[in-house]
């Protein structure tokens, strides 16, 4: 067993309203960041977990996302990174 | 005395504060708009409760960039009194008027109840009409009220007598189970070093008449009046 | 004008028609109405407007039997919300609505957007929302999925209302396996206004511009209205894009802007774009005003590229309004919205020609002959027949059910009931709701009704939702009556006179005769009660098809009652106020045990006839209570409902965490009634009162012909809680009862539910993160 | 000008209580994910912005973080990714 650090992104599904992203984009505009076209706000989770090898760490985290971490109705997830912790 | 209450988009206790000042205290109230560039000669600025800009990103983070906040900071720099209540406390921290930050409640749940706080010092212009150690019943209603700062800041606050209100239990003791949001050292309200900016999570303006459950908040505003001697 | 299919539109086939939820007959009506084959866009419009949710096609004839009139009713059913006058130039608008199906799929957003919708229904009447209530039904909390739904719904309701700044001050939560996969989420909103600001959603004035206001339109929630009109099935899970995401921040801006707009005098009508979005709001406003409208979908502010007319018309994106302005006042309307950082775009106008026309630029994509779009919807009179199974359950002799051995100690049974999630304290729920914002809350959640002062007057408003679905299931007419009577009793206990109701009729599939029987009978019972108690119906909502693979939910006609106290000094609490007071029971115990929470909780039995409900007695009880309260001789008043007299007494003693008392009670003078019917039977028409002037209460009761008896004394909290009954006594330390009652839900929700909580606690687009 | 998509992570500063991370870890354990040692929950922002070149897109987003997106008292941020949108 080794310890792996797996980073996950959970983002609001495209097409659904993202009020938080919109509020942040508006705020950035009013601060003068005029180049901003779109902002999406999601969650970034870093999970330290024991697993025999990186592939299985990733597999387990995918399972966690499907079961708990992401809301299947409104969110998508992706594994951003897997590294030895 | 002239109190200015700022309305940010998403403020929802601006009216409560305004009515407490005008209806209950009989003082002059001025409604200030977040896009204003002028405090219109008010003596005290109130940053009210609510969810400015939806509290998206972080509570108070976006509101602090409102045009009026520049005037509020200037007013505070001149020594003018500012009261940040709930979302107003969050805005004041984000704006750097007060140290620390207010994070998501430790329970991860919004908490609404009539809490108890103890008056830790009466030596401020916001608390001089209370008795030392007096226990107040004040409503709280927030999702992000966990006061957080580094140890050095906390020690400094304690040493300088900047902690004005602390959550306590029915016996008047600090107790983790009486701390509704997991605030460090049970802190419910603080003043800045100069003593002219108060931030607190409980709502004194919602405790201005016994008919709605408590009138313990009135003396906070009366403390300001006593100072100026109106 | 000629209507041509758009390039790329699907061909209209029987399968497509069926997919849109129209029967072959309904489709034929549509073809006859148009005199031609509809376009895809027209099919979409009709599918939404003729859905059960929008058209009330199975319920309308019965709803017409409800009493709707009283001198103080300013607006009855048919508008966004009902309105009553409360004197001093003030009026109160209120309405309840369901969001059951969206909440079953996505509890957080489903419940949140339900709150958003009902808020808009109230502020579009010109009223400022001052209170929210919610009536919830879930399966058993033993199931993780149910805990997930419960936590998510409560958080969704709280986050939305808290953010908008409207206190959520009352409601009910009931747990029963009947709601396992189909929870009920009903939200009620109450608002106040000056009578002169009352505005109706009626399009008027040829040439007046139609303006879309608020959030942009996206592809979310397309066909939500038809979704709400289907059984929940596994396929519902695949229909996910139908969920909508709420933005309470925009709602708050919309609320302020709308009230400002209404006061400004620049507009003639305003309506929420709710179920079936632009389609239903525009068609309904036109039908009410008996005028034509034309709308150009290319003018609609959209959030996504390439949206078709079909999508724009049917989108249920939240936080949008449709406004009919006065011609020439467009700029002023835009200015008011701009102040609140909201956009307003002219998308159409009121026309003289009696048509409902939708264009995409120059091309006409849909056109209907005027209000026939609304009025031609079929009306059904389904068969009604009582289910034999349910009739047999009702006939069952529940007195034959043997006591469990533990029940020999009546205190055990009482603790068991107090810790039943249906009876236990709901503080876990309402601690998540801001109850103090707007500084009107005199009595928040936790007692009988909630009470708000009406600022600028001596008056106070009492509000409550109520329904016992088990009663309605076992005997729908009696259950319908009791729902109204109990709501009225709760309001009267706080010192307010019941004035009017709104209602949300949650039933199963009306095409099944046994379901339609429940519907017909329950509505009949409600009508009788409203008539006798003098509380007309000013509006409501019907939610049918609340079914799942396990069958229909309990028929649940939720009543939202509004009452008025003439003086804030009369406002009365449910809990005991001082030791030494005499405890008086108004009304009488009976031998009835059927349909009780006792049978459900202790014996896992849903059977027997629900208690009788004599409406004349209820009426006299209410009059007596109000007279005694106004005479100043009542310290506290609490009605007996779920769990019966023993539970009511225990609640009077310890429901208030801050101020507890104990009680010594003697019921032994009733000797012909079994111990469990005496303690836990749910006989109607009863209120527990504490008083320092029992003789005066007795005189007032006698004059009104209501049975009254002194049954005990309020004691200090350190005394044991004691009830003597014929043949025995119930004794328990008060602390034990209090902990059963106060800890039941929190311990379930923390013990095993961490997994679901963590997820629910961090629902997407978290508010107040 | 091109359009760039910049991903940002904003995480609670190490050492501060992260009740959300803890709740998620507990939840994962109770679902039987016993290998989980630690979970941290932060924010994942995706910003689409116009800029002359990727370096300047990154610079501007750093500025946004410093000014608005991260709270300097309690949070750290890192630019996770910059790509052509
Ligand atoms: N979902 C809820 N939201 C807010 N308050 C609630 C909710 N459920 C119950 N309450 C409050 O808890 C108290 C008890 O409710 P309930 O058991 O339904 O009372 P009753 O038996 O008198 O009808 C009431 O004050 C009610 O308003
Ligand atoms: Mg009651």
mmCIF file with all atom_site columns, C-alpha atoms in Angstrom, chain C residues 326-474:
data_model
loop_
_atom_site.group_PDB
_atom_site.id
_atom_site.type_symbol
_atom_site.label_atom_id
_atom_site.label_alt_id
_atom_site.label_comp_id
_atom_site.label_asym_id
_atom_site.label_entity_id
_atom_site.label_seq_id
_atom_site.pdbx_PDB_ins_code
_atom_site.Cartn_x
_atom_site.Cartn_y
_atom_site.Cartn_z
_atom_site.occupancy
_atom_site.B_iso_or_equiv
_atom_site.pdbx_formal_charge
_atom_site.auth_seq_id
_atom_site.auth_comp_id
_atom_site.auth_asym_id
_atom_site.auth_atom_id
_atom_site.pdbx_PDB_model_num
ATOM 1   C CA . UNK C 1 326 ? -48.266 51.243 -20.262 1.00 0.00 ? 326 UNK C CA 1
ATOM 2   C CA . UNK C 1 327 ? -47.436 52.296 -23.781 1.00 0.00 ? 327 UNK C CA 1
ATOM 3   C CA . UNK C 1 328 ? -44.756 54.957 -23.772 1.00 0.00 ? 328 UNK C CA 1
ATOM 4   C CA . UNK C 1 329 ? -43.488 54.013 -20.307 1.00 0.00 ? 329 UNK C CA 1
ATOM 5   C CA . UNK C 1 330 ? -40.920 51.470 -21.495 1.00 0.00 ? 330 UNK C CA 1
ATOM 6   C CA . UNK C 1 331 ? -37.985 53.670 -20.603 1.00 0.00 ? 331 UNK C CA 1
ATOM 7   C CA . UNK C 1 332 ? -39.194 54.188 -17.046 1.00 0.00 ? 332 UNK C CA 1
ATOM 8   C CA . UNK C 1 333 ? -39.672 50.461 -16.620 1.00 0.00 ? 333 UNK C CA 1
ATOM 9   C CA . UNK C 1 334 ? -36.164 49.774 -17.867 1.00 0.00 ? 334 UNK C CA 1
ATOM 10  C CA . UNK C 1 335 ? -34.777 52.409 -15.574 1.00 0.00 ? 335 UNK C CA 1
ATOM 11  C CA . UNK C 1 336 ? -36.310 50.859 -12.461 1.00 0.00 ? 336 UNK C CA 1
ATOM 12  C CA . UNK C 1 337 ? -34.938 47.455 -13.403 1.00 0.00 ? 337 UNK C CA 1
ATOM 13  C CA . UNK C 1 338 ? -31.526 48.869 -14.230 1.00 0.00 ? 338 UNK C CA 1
ATOM 14  C CA . UNK C 1 339 ? -31.350 50.354 -10.751 1.00 0.00 ? 339 UNK C CA 1
ATOM 15  C CA . UNK C 1 340 ? -31.496 46.779 -9.488  1.00 0.00 ? 340 UNK C CA 1
ATOM 16  C CA . UNK C 1 341 ? -28.995 45.560 -12.111 1.00 0.00 ? 341 UNK C CA 1
ATOM 17  C CA . UNK C 1 342 ? -31.722 43.691 -13.979 1.00 0.00 ? 342 UNK C CA 1
ATOM 18  C CA . UNK C 1 343 ? -32.623 43.785 -17.630 1.00 0.00 ? 343 UNK C CA 1
ATOM 19  C CA . UNK C 1 344 ? -36.012 44.440 -19.209 1.00 0.00 ? 344 UNK C CA 1
ATOM 20  C CA . UNK C 1 345 ? -36.656 43.766 -22.886 1.00 0.00 ? 345 UNK C CA 1
ATOM 21  C CA . UNK C 1 346 ? -39.790 44.483 -24.860 1.00 0.00 ? 346 UNK C CA 1
ATOM 22  C CA . UNK C 1 347 ? -40.688 41.167 -26.476 1.00 0.00 ? 347 UNK C CA 1
ATOM 23  C CA . UNK C 1 348 ? -44.206 41.768 -27.722 1.00 0.00 ? 348 UNK C CA 1
ATOM 24  C CA . UNK C 1 349 ? -47.413 43.688 -27.385 1.00 0.00 ? 349 UNK C CA 1
ATOM 25  C CA . UNK C 1 350 ? -51.080 43.469 -26.603 1.00 0.00 ? 350 UNK C CA 1
ATOM 26  C CA . UNK C 1 351 ? -53.119 43.385 -29.818 1.00 0.00 ? 351 UNK C CA 1
ATOM 27  C CA . UNK C 1 352 ? -56.788 43.786 -30.658 1.00 0.00 ? 352 UNK C CA 1
ATOM 28  C CA . UNK C 1 353 ? -56.928 40.758 -32.922 1.00 0.00 ? 353 UNK C CA 1
ATOM 29  C CA . UNK C 1 354 ? -58.026 37.832 -30.737 1.00 0.00 ? 354 UNK C CA 1
ATOM 30  C CA . UNK C 1 355 ? -55.008 35.628 -31.347 1.00 0.00 ? 355 UNK C CA 1
ATOM 31  C CA . UNK C 1 356 ? -52.052 34.287 -29.433 1.00 0.00 ? 356 UNK C CA 1
ATOM 32  C CA . UNK C 1 357 ? -49.181 34.679 -31.851 1.00 0.00 ? 357 UNK C CA 1
ATOM 33  C CA . UNK C 1 358 ? -45.503 33.838 -31.543 1.00 0.00 ? 358 UNK C CA 1
ATOM 34  C CA . UNK C 1 359 ? -43.002 35.008 -34.116 1.00 0.00 ? 359 UNK C CA 1
ATOM 35  C CA . UNK C 1 360 ? -39.343 34.413 -34.689 1.00 0.00 ? 360 UNK C CA 1
ATOM 36  C CA . UNK C 1 361 ? -38.443 37.683 -36.322 1.00 0.00 ? 361 UNK C CA 1
ATOM 37  C CA . UNK C 1 362 ? -40.777 37.911 -39.302 1.00 0.00 ? 362 UNK C CA 1
ATOM 38  C CA . UNK C 1 363 ? -41.782 34.285 -39.318 1.00 0.00 ? 363 UNK C CA 1
ATOM 39  C CA . UNK C 1 364 ? -44.911 33.218 -37.437 1.00 0.00 ? 364 UNK C CA 1
ATOM 40  C CA . UNK C 1 365 ? -44.042 30.026 -35.597 1.00 0.00 ? 365 UNK C CA 1
ATOM 41  C CA . UNK C 1 366 ? -47.231 29.574 -33.589 1.00 0.00 ? 366 UNK C CA 1
ATOM 42  C CA . UNK C 1 367 ? -50.671 31.045 -33.700 1.00 0.00 ? 367 UNK C CA 1
ATOM 43  C CA . UNK C 1 368 ? -53.777 30.129 -31.784 1.00 0.00 ? 368 UNK C CA 1
ATOM 44  C CA . UNK C 1 369 ? -57.248 31.557 -31.792 1.00 0.00 ? 369 UNK C CA 1
ATOM 45  C CA . UNK C 1 370 ? -57.136 33.749 -28.717 1.00 0.00 ? 370 UNK C CA 1
ATOM 46  C CA . UNK C 1 371 ? -58.130 32.474 -25.370 1.00 0.00 ? 371 UNK C CA 1
ATOM 47  C CA . UNK C 1 372 ? -59.284 29.141 -26.783 1.00 0.00 ? 372 UNK C CA 1
ATOM 48  C CA . UNK C 1 373 ? -55.760 28.023 -26.090 1.00 0.00 ? 373 UNK C CA 1
ATOM 49  C CA . UNK C 1 374 ? -56.661 28.183 -22.422 1.00 0.00 ? 374 UNK C CA 1
ATOM 50  C CA . UNK C 1 375 ? -60.400 27.539 -22.581 1.00 0.00 ? 375 UNK C CA 1
ATOM 51  C CA . UNK C 1 376 ? -60.429 24.645 -25.077 1.00 0.00 ? 376 UNK C CA 1
ATOM 52  C CA . UNK C 1 377 ? -58.490 22.412 -22.789 1.00 0.00 ? 377 UNK C CA 1
ATOM 53  C CA . UNK C 1 378 ? -60.564 19.304 -22.118 1.00 0.00 ? 378 UNK C CA 1
ATOM 54  C CA . UNK C 1 379 ? -62.126 18.758 -18.729 1.00 0.00 ? 379 UNK C CA 1
ATOM 55  C CA . UNK C 1 380 ? -62.373 15.251 -17.353 1.00 0.00 ? 380 UNK C CA 1
ATOM 56  C CA . UNK C 1 381 ? -64.798 13.700 -14.922 1.00 0.00 ? 381 UNK C CA 1
ATOM 57  C CA . UNK C 1 382 ? -63.058 10.491 -13.983 1.00 0.00 ? 382 UNK C CA 1
ATOM 58  C CA . UNK C 1 383 ? -64.731 7.581  -12.266 1.00 0.00 ? 383 UNK C CA 1
ATOM 59  C CA . UNK C 1 384 ? -64.573 7.460  -8.509  1.00 0.00 ? 384 UNK C CA 1
ATOM 60  C CA . UNK C 1 385 ? -64.754 4.271  -6.479  1.00 0.00 ? 385 UNK C CA 1
ATOM 61  C CA . UNK C 1 386 ? -63.436 3.570  -3.035  1.00 0.00 ? 386 UNK C CA 1
ATOM 62  C CA . UNK C 1 387 ? -60.690 0.976  -2.821  1.00 0.00 ? 387 UNK C CA 1
ATOM 63  C CA . UNK C 1 388 ? -61.898 -2.196 -1.116  1.00 0.00 ? 388 UNK C CA 1
ATOM 64  C CA . UNK C 1 389 ? -58.569 -2.578 0.584   1.00 0.00 ? 389 UNK C CA 1
ATOM 65  C CA . UNK C 1 390 ? -58.813 0.800  2.226   1.00 0.00 ? 390 UNK C CA 1
ATOM 66  C CA . UNK C 1 391 ? -62.447 0.283  3.209   1.00 0.00 ? 391 UNK C CA 1
ATOM 67  C CA . UNK C 1 392 ? -61.370 -2.951 4.900   1.00 0.00 ? 392 UNK C CA 1
ATOM 68  C CA . UNK C 1 393 ? -58.514 -1.208 6.704   1.00 0.00 ? 393 UNK C CA 1
ATOM 69  C CA . UNK C 1 394 ? -60.921 1.387  8.003   1.00 0.00 ? 394 UNK C CA 1
ATOM 70  C CA . UNK C 1 395 ? -63.341 -1.282 9.194   1.00 0.00 ? 395 UNK C CA 1
ATOM 71  C CA . UNK C 1 396 ? -60.662 -3.106 11.139  1.00 0.00 ? 396 UNK C CA 1
ATOM 72  C CA . UNK C 1 397 ? -61.286 -3.309 14.877  1.00 0.00 ? 397 UNK C CA 1
ATOM 73  C CA . UNK C 1 398 ? -58.173 -1.621 16.161  1.00 0.00 ? 398 UNK C CA 1
ATOM 74  C CA . UNK C 1 399 ? -59.202 -2.010 19.782  1.00 0.00 ? 399 UNK C CA 1
ATOM 75  C CA . UNK C 1 400 ? -58.479 -5.687 19.317  1.00 0.00 ? 400 UNK C CA 1
ATOM 76  C CA . UNK C 1 401 ? -54.793 -4.945 18.785  1.00 0.00 ? 401 UNK C CA 1
ATOM 77  C CA . UNK C 1 402 ? -53.064 -6.187 21.920  1.00 0.00 ? 402 UNK C CA 1
ATOM 78  C CA . UNK C 1 403 ? -50.816 -3.904 23.915  1.00 0.00 ? 403 UNK C CA 1
ATOM 79  C CA . UNK C 1 404 ? -47.112 -4.585 23.684  1.00 0.00 ? 404 UNK C CA 1
ATOM 80  C CA . UNK C 1 405 ? -45.595 -5.683 27.002  1.00 0.00 ? 405 UNK C CA 1
ATOM 81  C CA . UNK C 1 406 ? -43.578 -2.433 27.277  1.00 0.00 ? 406 UNK C CA 1
ATOM 82  C CA . UNK C 1 407 ? -46.797 -0.470 27.158  1.00 0.00 ? 407 UNK C CA 1
ATOM 83  C CA . UNK C 1 408 ? -47.644 -1.516 30.661  1.00 0.00 ? 408 UNK C CA 1
ATOM 84  C CA . UNK C 1 409 ? -45.527 1.498  31.541  1.00 0.00 ? 409 UNK C CA 1
ATOM 85  C CA . UNK C 1 410 ? -47.454 4.296  29.838  1.00 0.00 ? 410 UNK C CA 1
ATOM 86  C CA . UNK C 1 411 ? -44.365 6.512  30.139  1.00 0.00 ? 411 UNK C CA 1
ATOM 87  C CA . UNK C 1 412 ? -42.593 4.167  27.726  1.00 0.00 ? 412 UNK C CA 1
ATOM 88  C CA . UNK C 1 413 ? -45.345 4.664  25.169  1.00 0.00 ? 413 UNK C CA 1
ATOM 89  C CA . UNK C 1 414 ? -45.288 8.397  25.656  1.00 0.00 ? 414 UNK C CA 1
ATOM 90  C CA . UNK C 1 415 ? -41.517 8.540  25.102  1.00 0.00 ? 415 UNK C CA 1
ATOM 91  C CA . UNK C 1 416 ? -41.923 6.360  22.042  1.00 0.00 ? 416 UNK C CA 1
ATOM 92  C CA . UNK C 1 417 ? -44.421 8.808  20.589  1.00 0.00 ? 417 UNK C CA 1
ATOM 93  C CA . UNK C 1 418 ? -42.448 11.906 21.532  1.00 0.00 ? 418 UNK C CA 1
ATOM 94  C CA . UNK C 1 419 ? -39.469 10.473 19.702  1.00 0.00 ? 419 UNK C CA 1
ATOM 95  C CA . UNK C 1 420 ? -41.467 9.611  16.603  1.00 0.00 ? 420 UNK C CA 1
ATOM 96  C CA . UNK C 1 421 ? -39.990 11.932 13.965  1.00 0.00 ? 421 UNK C CA 1
ATOM 97  C CA . UNK C 1 422 ? -43.498 13.022 12.988  1.00 0.00 ? 422 UNK C CA 1
ATOM 98  C CA . UNK C 1 423 ? -44.206 14.270 16.519  1.00 0.00 ? 423 UNK C CA 1
ATOM 99  C CA . UNK C 1 424 ? -40.721 15.148 17.742  1.00 0.00 ? 424 UNK C CA 1
ATOM 100 C CA . UNK C 1 425 ? -39.396 18.704 17.749  1.00 0.00 ? 425 UNK C CA 1
ATOM 101 C CA . UNK C 1 426 ? -38.628 20.027 14.294  1.00 0.00 ? 426 UNK C CA 1
ATOM 102 C CA . UNK C 1 427 ? -35.984 22.417 15.593  1.00 0.00 ? 427 UNK C CA 1
ATOM 103 C CA . UNK C 1 428 ? -33.392 20.567 13.491  1.00 0.00 ? 428 UNK C CA 1
ATOM 104 C CA . UNK C 1 429 ? -35.378 21.888 10.535  1.00 0.00 ? 429 UNK C CA 1
ATOM 105 C CA . UNK C 1 430 ? -36.232 25.404 11.571  1.00 0.00 ? 430 UNK C CA 1
ATOM 106 C CA . UNK C 1 431 ? -32.882 26.203 13.128  1.00 0.00 ? 431 UNK C CA 1
ATOM 107 C CA . UNK C 1 432 ? -31.760 26.304 9.499   1.00 0.00 ? 432 UNK C CA 1
ATOM 108 C CA . UNK C 1 433 ? -34.411 28.895 8.668   1.00 0.00 ? 433 UNK C CA 1
ATOM 109 C CA . UNK C 1 434 ? -34.000 32.579 9.395   1.00 0.00 ? 434 UNK C CA 1
ATOM 110 C CA . UNK C 1 435 ? -37.033 33.265 11.582  1.00 0.00 ? 435 UNK C CA 1
ATOM 111 C CA . UNK C 1 436 ? -36.187 36.747 12.831  1.00 0.00 ? 436 UNK C CA 1
ATOM 112 C CA . UNK C 1 437 ? -35.489 38.783 9.691   1.00 0.00 ? 437 UNK C CA 1
ATOM 113 C CA . UNK C 1 438 ? -37.963 41.640 9.053   1.00 0.00 ? 438 UNK C CA 1
ATOM 114 C CA . UNK C 1 439 ? -38.552 41.879 12.822  1.00 0.00 ? 439 UNK C CA 1
ATOM 115 C CA . UNK C 1 440 ? -42.208 40.943 12.836  1.00 0.00 ? 440 UNK C CA 1
ATOM 116 C CA . UNK C 1 441 ? -41.999 37.462 14.321  1.00 0.00 ? 441 UNK C CA 1
ATOM 117 C CA . UNK C 1 442 ? -43.851 37.323 17.622  1.00 0.00 ? 442 UNK C CA 1
ATOM 118 C CA . UNK C 1 443 ? -44.183 33.539 17.698  1.00 0.00 ? 443 UNK C CA 1
ATOM 119 C CA . UNK C 1 444 ? -41.804 31.600 15.513  1.00 0.00 ? 444 UNK C CA 1
ATOM 120 C CA . UNK C 1 445 ? -41.910 27.886 14.822  1.00 0.00 ? 445 UNK C CA 1
ATOM 121 C CA . UNK C 1 446 ? -42.287 25.432 17.674  1.00 0.00 ? 446 UNK C CA 1
ATOM 122 C CA . UNK C 1 447 ? -45.782 26.179 18.949  1.00 0.00 ? 447 UNK C CA 1
ATOM 123 C CA . UNK C 1 448 ? -49.105 25.873 17.160  1.00 0.00 ? 448 UNK C CA 1
ATOM 124 C CA . UNK C 1 449 ? -49.404 28.618 14.543  1.00 0.00 ? 449 UNK C CA 1
ATOM 125 C CA . UNK C 1 450 ? -46.713 31.229 13.937  1.00 0.00 ? 450 UNK C CA 1
ATOM 126 C CA . UNK C 1 451 ? -47.630 34.846 14.606  1.00 0.00 ? 451 UNK C CA 1
ATOM 127 C CA . UNK C 1 452 ? -46.390 38.064 13.028  1.00 0.00 ? 452 UNK C CA 1
ATOM 128 C CA . UNK C 1 453 ? -47.259 41.558 14.104  1.00 0.00 ? 453 UNK C CA 1
ATOM 129 C CA . UNK C 1 454 ? -48.678 43.789 11.406  1.00 0.00 ? 454 UNK C CA 1
ATOM 130 C CA . UNK C 1 455 ? -46.480 46.829 11.633  1.00 0.00 ? 455 UNK C CA 1
ATOM 131 C CA . UNK C 1 456 ? -48.290 50.113 12.084  1.00 0.00 ? 456 UNK C CA 1
ATOM 132 C CA . UNK C 1 457 ? -51.361 48.446 13.599  1.00 0.00 ? 457 UNK C CA 1
ATOM 133 C CA . UNK C 1 458 ? -52.252 46.663 16.832  1.00 0.00 ? 458 UNK C CA 1
ATOM 134 C CA . UNK C 1 459 ? -53.025 43.524 14.837  1.00 0.00 ? 459 UNK C CA 1
ATOM 135 C CA . UNK C 1 460 ? -51.194 40.287 14.309  1.00 0.00 ? 460 UNK C CA 1
ATOM 136 C CA . UNK C 1 461 ? -51.362 37.596 11.681  1.00 0.00 ? 461 UNK C CA 1
ATOM 137 C CA . UNK C 1 462 ? -51.334 33.875 12.525  1.00 0.00 ? 462 UNK C CA 1
ATOM 138 C CA . UNK C 1 463 ? -50.386 31.287 9.915   1.00 0.00 ? 463 UNK C CA 1
ATOM 139 C CA . UNK C 1 464 ? -50.200 27.507 9.838   1.00 0.00 ? 464 UNK C CA 1
ATOM 140 C CA . UNK C 1 465 ? -50.178 24.602 7.422   1.00 0.00 ? 465 UNK C CA 1
ATOM 141 C CA . UNK C 1 466 ? -51.813 21.325 8.336   1.00 0.00 ? 466 UNK C CA 1
ATOM 142 C CA . UNK C 1 467 ? -52.919 17.964 7.035   1.00 0.00 ? 467 UNK C CA 1
ATOM 143 C CA . UNK C 1 468 ? -53.003 14.463 8.396   1.00 0.00 ? 468 UNK C CA 1
ATOM 144 C CA . UNK C 1 469 ? -52.668 12.278 5.289   1.00 0.00 ? 469 UNK C CA 1
ATOM 145 C CA . UNK C 1 470 ? -53.312 9.083  7.213   1.00 0.00 ? 470 UNK C CA 1
ATOM 146 C CA . UNK C 1 471 ? -56.780 10.305 8.159   1.00 0.00 ? 471 UNK C CA 1
ATOM 147 C CA . UNK C 1 472 ? -57.478 11.264 4.557   1.00 0.00 ? 472 UNK C CA 1
ATOM 148 C CA . UNK C 1 473 ? -56.246 7.880  3.368   1.00 0.00 ? 473 UNK C CA 1
ATOM 149 C CA . UNK C 1 474 ? -58.512 5.981  5.708   1.00 0.00 ? 474 UNK C CA 1
#
